[in-house]
Coordinates of C-alpha atoms in Angstrom, one line a residue:
Chain A
M546 CA 59.0 19.6 -24.0
S547 CA 55.7 19.1 -24.8
E548 CA 52.3 21.5 -24.5
I549 CA 50.9 20.2 -21.8
T550 CA 47.9 22.9 -21.9
P551 CA 45.8 22.6 -25.5
A552 CA 45.3 26.4 -26.5
P553 CA 42.6 27.4 -26.5
S554 CA 40.3 26.8 -30.6
A555 CA 38.6 30.0 -31.5
T556 CA 35.0 28.7 -31.1
S557 CA 36.2 28.1 -27.3
T558 CA 38.0 31.7 -27.0
Q559 CA 34.7 33.1 -29.0
A560 CA 32.9 31.4 -26.2
V561 CA 34.3 32.6 -23.1
G562 CA 34.7 36.0 -24.7
G563 CA 31.1 36.2 -25.1
M564 CA 30.5 35.4 -22.0
A565 CA 32.5 38.0 -20.4
V566 CA 30.7 40.2 -22.8
S567 CA 27.2 38.8 -21.5
Y568 CA 29.1 39.2 -17.5
R569 CA 29.1 42.5 -18.1
R570 CA 26.4 43.5 -19.8
K571 CA 24.7 42.1 -16.6
E572 CA 26.5 43.5 -14.1
L573 CA 26.0 47.2 -16.2
R574 CA 22.2 46.7 -16.1
R575 CA 22.6 45.5 -12.1
A576 CA 24.1 48.3 -12.1
F577 CA 21.4 50.9 -13.7
E578 CA 18.4 49.0 -11.7
S579 CA 20.3 49.4 -8.5
M580 CA 21.3 53.7 -9.3
V581 CA 17.1 54.0 -10.5
T582 CA 16.1 52.7 -7.6
S583 CA 18.2 54.3 -5.0
R584 CA 16.7 58.1 -5.7
W585 CA 19.7 59.3 -4.8
A586 CA 22.3 57.7 -6.7
L587 CA 20.1 58.4 -9.8
I588 CA 19.9 62.7 -8.1
G589 CA 23.8 62.5 -7.9
M590 CA 24.6 61.3 -11.0
L591 CA 21.8 63.8 -12.8
I592 CA 24.1 66.2 -11.2
L593 CA 27.4 65.4 -11.8
L594 CA 26.0 65.2 -16.0
I595 CA 24.7 68.7 -16.0
V596 CA 27.9 69.9 -14.0
T597 CA 30.2 67.7 -16.4
F598 CA 27.6 69.1 -19.8
V599 CA 28.2 72.1 -18.2
A600 CA 32.6 72.0 -18.0
I601 CA 32.2 70.6 -21.9
F602 CA 30.2 72.7 -23.3
G603 CA 30.7 76.5 -21.0
P604 CA 32.6 78.3 -23.5
W605 CA 29.1 78.0 -25.7
L606 CA 26.3 78.4 -22.9
A607 CA 28.2 81.1 -21.3
P608 CA 26.2 84.8 -22.2
F609 CA 30.0 86.4 -22.0
D610 CA 33.2 86.8 -22.0
P611 CA 34.0 85.2 -18.5
N612 CA 36.6 87.9 -18.8
R613 CA 35.8 90.3 -20.0
Q614 CA 35.7 93.9 -17.8
N615 CA 32.9 96.4 -17.6
L616 CA 33.7 99.3 -14.8
I617 CA 30.3 101.2 -15.5
M618 CA 27.8 97.9 -14.6
R619 CA 30.4 96.7 -11.5
L620 CA 28.8 94.9 -9.0
R621 CA 25.0 94.5 -9.9
E622 CA 22.2 93.0 -8.7
P623 CA 21.2 89.5 -10.4
G624 CA 18.7 90.1 -13.4
M625 CA 19.4 93.4 -13.4
P626 CA 20.2 94.6 -18.1
A627 CA 23.6 94.5 -18.8
A628 CA 24.6 95.8 -22.1
G629 CA 22.4 95.3 -25.2
D630 CA 19.6 92.9 -25.0
L631 CA 21.9 91.0 -22.7
T632 CA 20.7 90.3 -18.7
Y633 CA 23.5 89.9 -15.7
W634 CA 21.5 86.9 -14.6
L635 CA 23.6 86.3 -11.5
G636 CA 24.7 89.8 -11.3
S637 CA 28.4 91.1 -12.1
D638 CA 31.3 91.5 -9.6
Q639 CA 33.5 94.2 -8.8
L640 CA 35.0 94.5 -12.7
G641 CA 31.6 93.9 -14.1
R642 CA 32.2 90.7 -15.2
D643 CA 29.2 88.7 -15.1
V644 CA 29.0 86.0 -12.9
L645 CA 26.9 82.8 -14.9
S646 CA 29.5 83.3 -17.5
R647 CA 32.2 82.8 -14.5
L648 CA 30.4 80.0 -12.9
L649 CA 30.1 78.2 -16.5
Y650 CA 33.6 78.4 -16.9
G651 CA 34.8 77.9 -13.5
A652 CA 32.4 74.5 -13.8
R653 CA 35.5 73.4 -16.2
V654 CA 39.1 73.7 -14.2
S655 CA 36.9 72.7 -11.2
L656 CA 36.2 69.3 -12.9
L657 CA 39.7 69.7 -14.3
V658 CA 41.6 69.8 -10.9
G659 CA 39.8 67.3 -9.4
V660 CA 39.7 64.8 -11.7
A661 CA 43.0 64.7 -13.0
A662 CA 44.8 65.7 -9.4
I663 CA 43.0 61.9 -8.6
A664 CA 44.7 60.9 -11.7
V665 CA 47.9 61.4 -10.1
G666 CA 47.3 60.3 -7.3
G667 CA 45.7 57.4 -8.4
T668 CA 48.4 56.4 -10.3
L669 CA 51.2 57.5 -8.0
G670 CA 50.0 55.8 -4.5
T671 CA 48.6 52.6 -7.3
I672 CA 51.8 52.0 -8.3
A673 CA 53.3 51.6 -4.9
G674 CA 51.1 49.5 -3.2
L675 CA 51.2 47.1 -5.5
V676 CA 55.0 47.7 -5.1
S677 CA 55.2 47.4 -1.4
G678 CA 52.5 44.8 -0.3
Y679 CA 53.6 42.6 -3.1
F680 CA 57.8 42.8 -2.5
G681 CA 56.9 43.7 1.5
G682 CA 60.1 44.2 3.6
W683 CA 62.3 46.9 3.6
V684 CA 60.1 48.3 0.3
D685 CA 57.5 48.3 2.5
D686 CA 58.3 49.2 5.2
V687 CA 60.2 52.5 3.4
I688 CA 56.9 53.6 1.7
M689 CA 54.4 52.6 4.6
R690 CA 56.6 54.8 6.7
L691 CA 56.9 57.8 3.9
G692 CA 52.7 57.4 3.9
D693 CA 52.7 57.6 7.5
I694 CA 54.6 60.5 7.8
Q695 CA 52.1 62.6 5.4
L696 CA 49.2 61.2 7.5
A697 CA 50.6 63.0 10.7
F698 CA 50.4 66.2 8.6
P699 CA 46.9 68.5 8.2
F700 CA 47.3 68.6 4.3
I701 CA 46.1 71.9 3.4
L702 CA 48.9 72.7 5.5
L703 CA 51.1 70.8 2.9
A704 CA 49.5 72.4 0.5
I705 CA 50.1 75.8 1.5
M706 CA 53.4 75.1 2.7
F707 CA 53.8 73.8 -0.9
L708 CA 52.1 76.3 -3.1
V709 CA 53.6 79.2 -1.2
V710 CA 57.6 78.4 -3.0
L711 CA 55.8 77.3 -6.7
G712 CA 53.4 79.9 -6.4
P713 CA 49.4 79.7 -7.9
G714 CA 49.7 77.3 -11.5
L715 CA 47.0 74.7 -12.3
V716 CA 49.6 72.1 -13.5
N717 CA 51.0 73.1 -9.4
I718 CA 47.9 72.9 -8.2
I719 CA 46.8 68.8 -9.5
L720 CA 50.5 68.2 -9.0
V721 CA 50.7 68.9 -5.1
L722 CA 46.7 68.1 -4.2
G723 CA 47.4 64.8 -6.3
I724 CA 50.9 63.9 -4.6
G725 CA 48.6 65.0 -1.6
Q726 CA 46.6 61.8 -1.9
W727 CA 48.3 58.8 -3.0
I728 CA 49.0 57.8 0.7
T729 CA 44.9 57.0 0.7
Y730 CA 45.5 54.5 -2.2
A731 CA 48.8 52.8 -0.9
R732 CA 47.3 51.5 1.5
I733 CA 44.1 50.0 0.1
V734 CA 45.8 49.1 -2.8
R735 CA 48.8 47.1 -0.1
A736 CA 46.0 45.8 2.1
Q737 CA 44.6 43.7 -0.9
T738 CA 47.6 42.4 -3.1
L739 CA 48.7 41.4 0.0
S740 CA 46.1 38.8 0.3
L741 CA 46.6 38.7 -3.6
R742 CA 49.6 37.7 -4.1
E743 CA 49.2 34.1 -2.4
K744 CA 45.8 32.8 -4.1
E745 CA 46.0 30.6 -6.5
Y746 CA 46.2 32.0 -9.7
V747 CA 48.6 34.9 -8.9
E748 CA 50.8 31.8 -8.2
A749 CA 49.4 30.0 -11.4
A750 CA 50.3 33.3 -13.2
R751 CA 54.4 32.8 -11.0
A752 CA 54.4 29.4 -12.6
M753 CA 53.7 30.2 -15.9
G754 CA 56.7 32.4 -16.0
D755 CA 54.4 35.9 -15.9
S756 CA 56.8 38.7 -15.6
T757 CA 56.4 40.7 -12.1
F758 CA 54.8 43.6 -13.9
S759 CA 52.5 41.7 -15.8
I760 CA 51.6 40.0 -12.2
L761 CA 51.5 43.7 -10.4
F762 CA 48.8 45.1 -13.1
R763 CA 47.6 42.1 -15.5
T764 CA 46.8 39.9 -13.0
I765 CA 45.9 41.7 -9.3
L766 CA 45.7 44.6 -10.3
P767 CA 42.4 44.2 -12.2
N768 CA 41.1 42.5 -9.4
I769 CA 41.6 45.4 -6.6
I770 CA 39.7 47.9 -9.4
A771 CA 36.3 48.6 -7.0
P772 CA 37.8 49.5 -3.9
L773 CA 39.3 52.4 -6.2
T774 CA 37.1 53.7 -8.1
V775 CA 35.2 54.0 -4.2
I776 CA 38.2 56.0 -2.8
A777 CA 38.3 57.7 -5.6
S778 CA 34.8 59.3 -6.0
F779 CA 35.3 60.5 -2.4
N780 CA 38.2 61.9 -3.1
V781 CA 36.8 64.2 -6.4
A782 CA 34.8 65.7 -3.8
G783 CA 37.5 66.2 -1.6
V784 CA 40.3 67.9 -3.7
I785 CA 36.7 69.7 -5.4
L786 CA 37.0 71.2 -1.6
S787 CA 40.8 71.6 -0.8
E788 CA 41.5 73.6 -4.7
A789 CA 38.3 75.8 -3.1
A790 CA 40.2 77.0 -0.2
L791 CA 43.3 76.9 -1.6
S792 CA 41.8 79.5 -4.2
F793 CA 40.5 81.1 -1.6
L794 CA 43.2 82.0 0.5
G795 CA 44.9 83.3 -3.0
L796 CA 47.0 79.6 -4.1
G797 CA 45.2 78.1 -7.3
V798 CA 45.3 79.1 -11.0
P799 CA 46.3 82.7 -12.0
P800 CA 43.4 85.6 -11.7
D801 CA 42.0 85.0 -15.7
V802 CA 41.2 81.7 -15.3
P803 CA 37.7 81.6 -13.2
T804 CA 37.2 79.0 -10.8
W805 CA 34.4 78.6 -8.4
G806 CA 37.0 79.1 -5.4
S807 CA 38.3 82.3 -6.7
M808 CA 35.3 84.1 -7.1
L809 CA 34.6 82.9 -3.2
S810 CA 38.1 84.7 -2.7
E811 CA 37.1 88.1 -4.7
S812 CA 33.2 88.4 -2.8
R813 CA 35.2 88.4 0.6
D814 CA 36.3 92.3 0.5
H815 CA 32.3 92.7 -0.9
L816 CA 30.7 90.4 1.9
L817 CA 30.2 93.8 4.0
S818 CA 28.3 95.6 1.3
N819 CA 25.9 92.6 1.2
K820 CA 27.2 91.6 -2.5
W821 CA 25.4 88.1 -1.3
W822 CA 25.6 86.6 -5.2
M823 CA 29.5 87.5 -5.4
A824 CA 29.4 84.1 -3.0
V825 CA 26.6 82.3 -3.0
F826 CA 26.0 80.8 -6.6
P827 CA 29.8 79.9 -6.5
G828 CA 28.8 78.3 -3.1
L829 CA 26.5 76.7 -4.3
A830 CA 28.2 75.7 -7.2
I831 CA 30.1 73.5 -5.3
V832 CA 28.2 72.1 -2.7
F833 CA 26.3 70.2 -5.2
T834 CA 29.3 69.6 -7.0
V835 CA 30.9 67.9 -4.3
L836 CA 27.4 66.6 -3.1
A837 CA 27.0 64.3 -6.1
F838 CA 30.9 62.5 -5.6
N839 CA 29.5 61.8 -2.1
I840 CA 26.0 60.1 -3.1
I841 CA 27.7 58.5 -5.5
G842 CA 30.7 57.9 -3.3
D843 CA 28.5 56.4 -1.0
W844 CA 26.0 54.1 -3.3
L845 CA 28.8 53.1 -5.4
R846 CA 30.3 51.5 -2.0
D847 CA 27.2 49.5 -1.5
F848 CA 26.8 49.0 -4.5
L849 CA 30.2 46.7 -5.3
D850 CA 30.2 46.0 -1.0
P851 CA 27.5 45.4 0.0
R852 CA 29.5 43.7 3.2
L853 CA 30.4 47.5 3.8
K854 CA 27.5 49.1 3.2
E855 CA 26.8 51.1 6.3
N856 CA 24.0 49.9 8.9
G857 CA 20.7 51.9 7.2
Chain B
M1383 CA 52.6 51.1 29.4
W1384 CA 56.1 52.5 29.4
T1385 CA 57.0 51.0 26.8
F1386 CA 53.5 51.8 24.8
L1387 CA 54.3 55.5 25.8
V1388 CA 58.5 55.3 24.9
R1389 CA 57.5 54.0 21.5
R1390 CA 55.2 55.9 20.9
L1391 CA 56.8 59.6 21.3
L1392 CA 59.7 57.8 19.7
Q1393 CA 57.7 57.6 16.4
S1394 CA 56.3 61.4 17.3
I1395 CA 59.7 62.2 16.9
I1396 CA 60.7 60.7 13.3
V1397 CA 56.9 62.1 12.5
M1398 CA 58.4 65.5 12.9
I1399 CA 61.8 65.0 12.0
G1400 CA 59.7 63.7 8.4
V1401 CA 57.7 66.9 8.5
T1402 CA 61.2 68.9 9.3
L1403 CA 62.2 67.5 5.8
I1404 CA 59.2 67.9 3.8
S1405 CA 59.5 71.6 5.1
F1406 CA 63.0 72.0 3.7
I1407 CA 62.6 70.1 0.4
S1408 CA 59.3 72.1 -0.1
L1409 CA 61.9 75.6 0.5
Q1410 CA 64.8 74.0 -2.1
I1411 CA 61.9 72.5 -4.5
G1412 CA 61.5 76.0 -6.4
G1413 CA 65.0 76.4 -7.1
D1414 CA 67.3 78.4 -4.8
P1415 CA 65.5 79.4 -1.7
T1416 CA 67.3 83.1 -1.7
Y1417 CA 65.0 84.2 -3.8
L1418 CA 61.9 83.3 -1.1
F1419 CA 63.8 85.5 1.1
V1420 CA 64.9 88.9 -0.3
S1421 CA 63.1 91.9 -2.1
E1422 CA 62.4 91.4 -5.4
N1423 CA 64.4 94.7 -6.1
A1424 CA 67.3 92.9 -3.8
T1425 CA 70.8 93.7 -7.0
T1426 CA 73.2 90.6 -7.4
E1427 CA 75.7 91.6 -4.3
E1428 CA 72.4 91.9 -1.7
I1429 CA 71.5 88.2 -3.3
E1430 CA 74.5 86.6 -2.7
A1431 CA 75.4 88.4 0.4
A1432 CA 72.4 86.9 1.3
R1433 CA 72.7 83.5 0.0
I1434 CA 75.4 83.7 2.5
A1435 CA 74.1 85.1 5.7
L1436 CA 70.9 82.6 5.0
G1437 CA 73.5 79.4 4.4
F1438 CA 71.9 78.6 1.7
D1439 CA 75.5 78.7 -0.2
R1440 CA 76.6 75.5 2.0
P1441 CA 76.1 71.8 0.5
L1442 CA 72.3 70.2 1.4
Y1443 CA 73.0 68.1 3.7
I1444 CA 74.3 71.2 5.7
Q1445 CA 71.8 72.9 5.4
Y1446 CA 69.3 70.5 6.4
T1447 CA 71.3 69.9 10.0
S1448 CA 71.0 73.2 10.8
Y1449 CA 67.0 73.2 10.0
I1450 CA 66.3 71.3 11.6
W1451 CA 68.9 72.4 14.6
N1452 CA 66.7 75.8 14.0
V1453 CA 63.5 74.5 13.3
F1454 CA 63.5 72.4 17.5
Q1455 CA 64.5 75.7 18.5
G1456 CA 61.7 77.5 17.3
D1457 CA 64.2 79.9 14.9
F1458 CA 62.5 80.4 11.6
G1459 CA 64.0 83.4 10.9
N1460 CA 62.5 86.7 10.9
S1461 CA 59.9 87.9 9.2
L1462 CA 60.0 89.5 5.7
S1463 CA 57.2 91.9 6.7
Y1464 CA 57.1 92.1 10.0
R1465 CA 61.2 92.4 10.8
Q1466 CA 61.0 90.4 14.4
P1467 CA 61.5 86.6 14.4
A1468 CA 58.9 84.7 12.6
M1469 CA 58.1 82.4 16.1
E1470 CA 56.9 85.1 18.4
I1471 CA 54.6 86.6 15.6
V1472 CA 52.7 82.8 14.9
L1473 CA 53.4 82.6 18.8
D1474 CA 51.0 85.9 19.8
A1475 CA 48.6 84.7 17.2
M1476 CA 47.9 81.1 19.0
P1477 CA 45.9 81.4 21.5
A1478 CA 43.2 82.5 19.2
T1479 CA 43.2 80.1 16.8
I1480 CA 43.3 77.3 20.2
E1481 CA 40.2 78.4 21.4
L1482 CA 38.3 78.7 18.2
T1483 CA 39.3 74.9 17.4
A1484 CA 38.4 73.9 20.3
F1485 CA 35.5 75.2 20.8
S1486 CA 34.8 74.1 17.3
L1487 CA 35.5 70.3 18.8
V1488 CA 33.6 70.8 21.6
L1489 CA 30.4 72.2 19.1
A1490 CA 30.9 69.8 16.8
I1491 CA 31.7 66.6 19.5
G1492 CA 28.8 67.8 21.3
L1493 CA 25.8 68.0 18.6
S1494 CA 27.3 64.9 16.9
I1495 CA 26.8 63.1 19.0
P1496 CA 23.3 63.3 20.7
L1497 CA 22.1 63.4 16.8
G1498 CA 23.7 60.3 15.9
I1499 CA 22.0 58.6 18.7
Y1500 CA 18.8 59.8 18.4
A1501 CA 19.1 58.6 14.6
A1502 CA 20.8 55.2 15.6
L1503 CA 17.5 55.0 17.9
H1504 CA 15.2 55.8 15.3
R1505 CA 16.8 54.1 12.1
G1506 CA 14.4 54.3 9.0
K1507 CA 12.1 56.8 10.4
P1508 CA 12.0 60.7 8.7
V1509 CA 14.0 62.3 10.8
D1510 CA 16.5 59.7 10.8
G1511 CA 16.6 60.3 7.2
G1512 CA 16.2 64.2 7.8
I1513 CA 19.1 64.2 10.0
M1514 CA 21.0 61.4 7.8
T1515 CA 20.8 63.8 4.6
V1516 CA 22.1 67.2 6.5
A1517 CA 25.0 65.6 7.4
M1518 CA 25.8 64.0 4.4
L1519 CA 25.2 68.1 3.0
G1520 CA 27.6 69.1 5.6
Q1521 CA 29.6 66.9 4.3
S1522 CA 29.5 69.0 1.0
I1523 CA 29.9 72.6 2.6
P1524 CA 33.1 73.6 1.7
N1525 CA 34.0 75.4 5.8
F1526 CA 34.4 78.9 4.5
W1527 CA 31.7 79.1 2.1
M1528 CA 29.9 78.1 5.5
G1529 CA 31.4 81.0 6.7
I1530 CA 30.5 83.6 4.7
M1531 CA 26.7 82.1 4.4
M1532 CA 26.6 82.8 8.4
F1533 CA 28.2 85.6 7.9
L1534 CA 25.8 87.6 5.9
Y1535 CA 22.4 86.4 7.7
F1536 CA 23.2 85.8 11.1
G1537 CA 25.7 88.6 11.5
L1538 CA 24.9 91.6 8.6
Y1539 CA 20.9 90.2 8.3
L1540 CA 19.9 89.5 11.2
G1541 CA 22.9 91.0 13.4
W1542 CA 23.1 88.0 15.9
F1543 CA 26.4 87.5 16.3
P1544 CA 30.1 90.2 15.4
I1545 CA 30.8 89.4 12.1
S1546 CA 34.2 90.0 13.6
G1547 CA 36.7 90.4 15.6
H1548 CA 38.1 88.2 18.9
V1549 CA 38.0 88.9 23.0
P1550 CA 40.6 87.1 24.4
F1551 CA 40.4 84.5 27.0
L1552 CA 43.3 82.2 27.7
E1553 CA 45.8 84.8 26.7
P1554 CA 44.3 86.8 30.1
L1555 CA 44.4 83.3 31.4
F1556 CA 47.9 82.3 30.8
E1557 CA 49.0 85.2 32.4
G1558 CA 47.2 84.8 35.6
E1559 CA 44.7 87.4 35.6
Y1560 CA 42.2 85.0 36.3
A1561 CA 38.9 87.9 36.6
E1562 CA 39.5 89.3 34.1
A1563 CA 39.5 86.2 32.0
F1564 CA 36.5 84.7 33.1
A1565 CA 33.9 88.2 32.5
N1566 CA 35.3 88.3 28.9
L1567 CA 34.5 84.7 28.5
P1568 CA 30.8 85.0 27.2
S1569 CA 31.5 87.9 25.0
S1570 CA 35.2 85.7 23.9
L1571 CA 32.2 83.1 22.7
H1572 CA 30.1 84.9 21.4
H1573 CA 32.9 86.3 18.9
M1574 CA 33.7 82.7 17.9
V1575 CA 30.1 80.9 17.6
L1576 CA 30.4 81.6 13.8
P1577 CA 33.1 81.3 12.9
A1578 CA 33.7 77.7 15.4
L1579 CA 30.3 76.2 13.5
A1580 CA 31.9 77.4 10.0
V1581 CA 35.3 75.6 10.9
G1582 CA 32.9 72.5 12.6
T1583 CA 30.4 71.8 10.2
Y1584 CA 32.4 69.1 8.5
T1585 CA 33.0 67.5 11.5
L1586 CA 29.9 67.3 12.8
A1587 CA 28.5 66.4 9.5
R1588 CA 31.1 63.8 10.0
N1589 CA 31.2 62.3 13.7
A1590 CA 26.9 62.4 13.2
R1591 CA 26.8 59.1 10.5
L1592 CA 30.2 58.1 12.0
V1593 CA 28.1 58.0 16.0
R1594 CA 25.2 56.6 14.1
S1595 CA 26.7 53.7 12.9
S1596 CA 28.9 52.8 15.4
M1597 CA 26.0 52.9 17.5
L1598 CA 23.9 50.7 15.1
E1599 CA 26.6 48.4 15.3
V1600 CA 26.9 48.3 18.7
L1601 CA 23.4 48.0 19.6
Q1602 CA 23.0 44.6 17.2
Q1603 CA 25.9 42.9 19.7
D1604 CA 24.7 40.1 22.1
Y1605 CA 25.6 42.0 25.7
V1606 CA 23.2 44.5 24.3
R1607 CA 20.4 42.0 23.8
T1608 CA 21.3 40.5 27.5
A1609 CA 21.2 43.8 29.2
R1610 CA 18.0 43.7 27.8
S1611 CA 16.8 41.1 28.7
K1612 CA 17.2 41.8 32.2
G1613 CA 14.9 44.3 32.0
I1614 CA 17.8 47.3 32.3
S1615 CA 15.7 50.5 30.9
E1616 CA 16.1 51.2 27.1
R1617 CA 17.7 55.1 28.6
R1618 CA 20.5 52.9 30.8
V1619 CA 21.1 50.4 28.1
V1620 CA 22.6 53.0 26.6
M1621 CA 24.2 55.6 27.6
H1622 CA 25.8 52.6 30.2
H1623 CA 25.9 50.1 27.9
A1624 CA 26.1 51.0 24.0
M1625 CA 27.7 54.2 24.9
R1626 CA 31.1 52.8 26.0
N1627 CA 31.1 50.3 23.2
A1628 CA 30.2 53.4 20.4
W1629 CA 32.8 56.0 21.8
L1630 CA 36.0 54.1 20.5
P1631 CA 35.6 54.7 16.7
V1632 CA 34.4 58.4 17.8
V1633 CA 37.3 59.3 20.5
T1634 CA 40.0 57.8 16.9
M1635 CA 37.9 60.7 14.8
I1636 CA 39.0 62.9 17.2
G1637 CA 42.3 63.7 16.6
L1638 CA 42.2 63.2 12.8
E1639 CA 39.7 65.7 13.0
F1640 CA 41.1 68.1 14.8
G1641 CA 43.9 67.8 12.1
F1642 CA 41.0 68.5 9.6
L1643 CA 40.1 71.5 12.3
L1644 CA 43.0 73.1 12.5
G1645 CA 43.0 73.2 8.3
G1646 CA 39.4 74.4 8.3
V1647 CA 40.3 77.2 10.8
V1648 CA 43.6 78.9 8.9
V1649 CA 40.7 79.5 6.3
V1650 CA 37.4 80.4 8.1
E1651 CA 39.6 82.7 9.9
T1652 CA 40.4 85.1 7.1
V1653 CA 36.8 84.9 6.7
F1654 CA 35.4 86.5 10.0
S1655 CA 38.8 89.0 11.0
Y1656 CA 39.7 86.4 13.2
P1657 CA 43.4 87.7 14.5
G1658 CA 44.8 84.4 15.3
I1659 CA 47.2 82.1 12.7
G1660 CA 44.8 81.5 9.9
R1661 CA 44.2 85.4 9.0
L1662 CA 48.2 85.7 9.1
V1663 CA 48.8 82.8 7.1
F1664 CA 46.8 84.2 4.8
N1665 CA 49.1 87.8 4.9
A1666 CA 52.0 86.3 5.0
I1667 CA 51.0 83.9 1.9
N1668 CA 49.8 87.1 0.1
Q1669 CA 53.6 89.2 1.4
R1670 CA 55.5 85.5 0.3
D1671 CA 56.4 85.6 3.8
I1672 CA 58.1 82.6 4.0
P1673 CA 59.6 82.2 7.5
V1674 CA 55.9 83.1 8.8
V1675 CA 54.4 80.4 6.7
Q1676 CA 57.1 78.0 7.8
A1677 CA 56.9 78.9 11.7
S1678 CA 52.8 78.4 11.7
V1679 CA 52.3 75.2 9.4
I1680 CA 55.0 73.8 11.4
L1681 CA 53.8 74.6 15.2
L1682 CA 50.5 73.2 13.9
A1683 CA 51.8 70.6 12.8
G1684 CA 53.8 70.0 15.6
I1685 CA 50.7 70.4 17.6
F1686 CA 48.4 68.1 16.0
I1687 CA 51.0 65.5 16.3
L1688 CA 51.4 66.1 20.2
L1689 CA 47.3 65.7 20.0
N1690 CA 47.1 62.0 18.2
L1691 CA 50.1 60.7 20.7
I1692 CA 47.4 61.7 23.4
V1693 CA 45.3 60.5 21.6
D1694 CA 46.0 57.3 21.1
L1695 CA 47.0 57.8 25.3
I1696 CA 43.5 58.1 25.8
Y1697 CA 42.4 55.2 23.6
A1698 CA 44.6 52.9 25.0
R1699 CA 42.5 53.9 28.9
L1700 CA 39.1 53.6 27.2
D1701 CA 39.3 50.1 25.1
P1702 CA 41.4 47.3 27.3
R1703 CA 41.8 45.1 24.3
V1704 CA 44.8 47.4 23.2
K1705 CA 47.9 46.7 26.0
L1706 CA 49.2 49.2 27.2

């Protein structure tokens, strides 16, 4: 059989490629302009950049080793001098460790857990949603009912139940938090896939003999990335809050890894003696980070799909 | 109505069986579950004896069916640290947790509705911006940190509220001691204000935003315009015409929020040494008392499922479009 569609010439491919690049540039500029005009989004992005910077360069910024104990200098108030010419800017904890240094190191774990859990949950949920929406039938039924069961369970209880058995640990908490999120993505991807699978371009891909894998991941998936990024942004905020709560209960990462949640957990025994700095600073770090993700999520939602914009 | 009721009931039972399956898997996921029920110093013989006594030597499907049977009978075995049935201990702590969750739901919903409506009616004005900014912040604060901050400021520094403990209200009420229950009520509420606000902050913030956007949507509807054009007072338009429809998404959310609140209570109780299920779970986690953790989690999940069922029924009553 002869080729009906002429193969694109080198020049036409370049032209199409060039158009795509200029379109992408235009979109990026539109995003940047929208962010600058919405003051909140700019503040959110700024906070996020600072937290990311701290997460990456924390070890170089921290004045102390976060695990170095100094029992003589325990529970020092913020601004008190430490050994040498150093200062406990944010105070020291019950073992004489520097709160600021632990805070800087903690950014890394909080962000890592947030992003990694979303990667796990997002990947699982996207695959489940694509398969569920594309194939329908009993596969769809089984996947969605599994999700219903999970949603009928307050998530934190589910996480507690698994982590008590598995024991605390970075990988365990990422897996539990990630698996807990899959259904959110699966539902959205399924709904989008259901409508997209009837579109002409998907039918065209099928008629061209593309494999199911290629249709799912190359034709459908790129068209549903936008709502996924919005969900992911809100989700990172939720996961960071859950990680903090689980660490507070003693189910987070091992004690030698400083996290904001575990710092709050340690502060609990010193509340009555009013060692406020042990609780205030890690809490503020969580609040600002979560706030930044929530703001960015709001902005992304309005930017990508103005129809979803909350009346306001 | 009956078909809907039966269908919803069946769904709830299936979900409950799913919950038992998940909790069963959670026991098995770390390998041989026997080790979770024996002390760290147990000898090989003791472990083997425990394995047989607990039935972990049987095939998995038999273990699961007997597990379901036990769960529906409320039998989770004996607590490893208290040496008495786990469910008994959990049920003892239950009334305190129900009181706290219910009070925080009342506070959160009671405050979020007027705040949301007020913001919607003053859309675009500074007060709207202010309420929404605080709401956004409220959604970003971990509830237990909110609890710690209130503990430090309103409890320790200002001394306005007690920072720990609990005065029972439901317990004497259930025992028929009505006079004692109502005599306890003011002190009981006083003890619960800080933890309830801490637990409810997220729900309050989220619902204030939800009520606002729901209200704004309803206020743009034709029937509201018609009501206004008939010369009905603005107050009546808002309270009678708009509210009825603005309620619907809020009612749905209340059911879901109860689950969040229960989860939140578990964490916040530990801050205020509040003697409910949360503190029990916290202690059980530290002592690896698996029967108590399992009994608490499954009981809370059961309550959550039951409440969602009730909310669905209320929803169906509020919205005539949902066929009963």
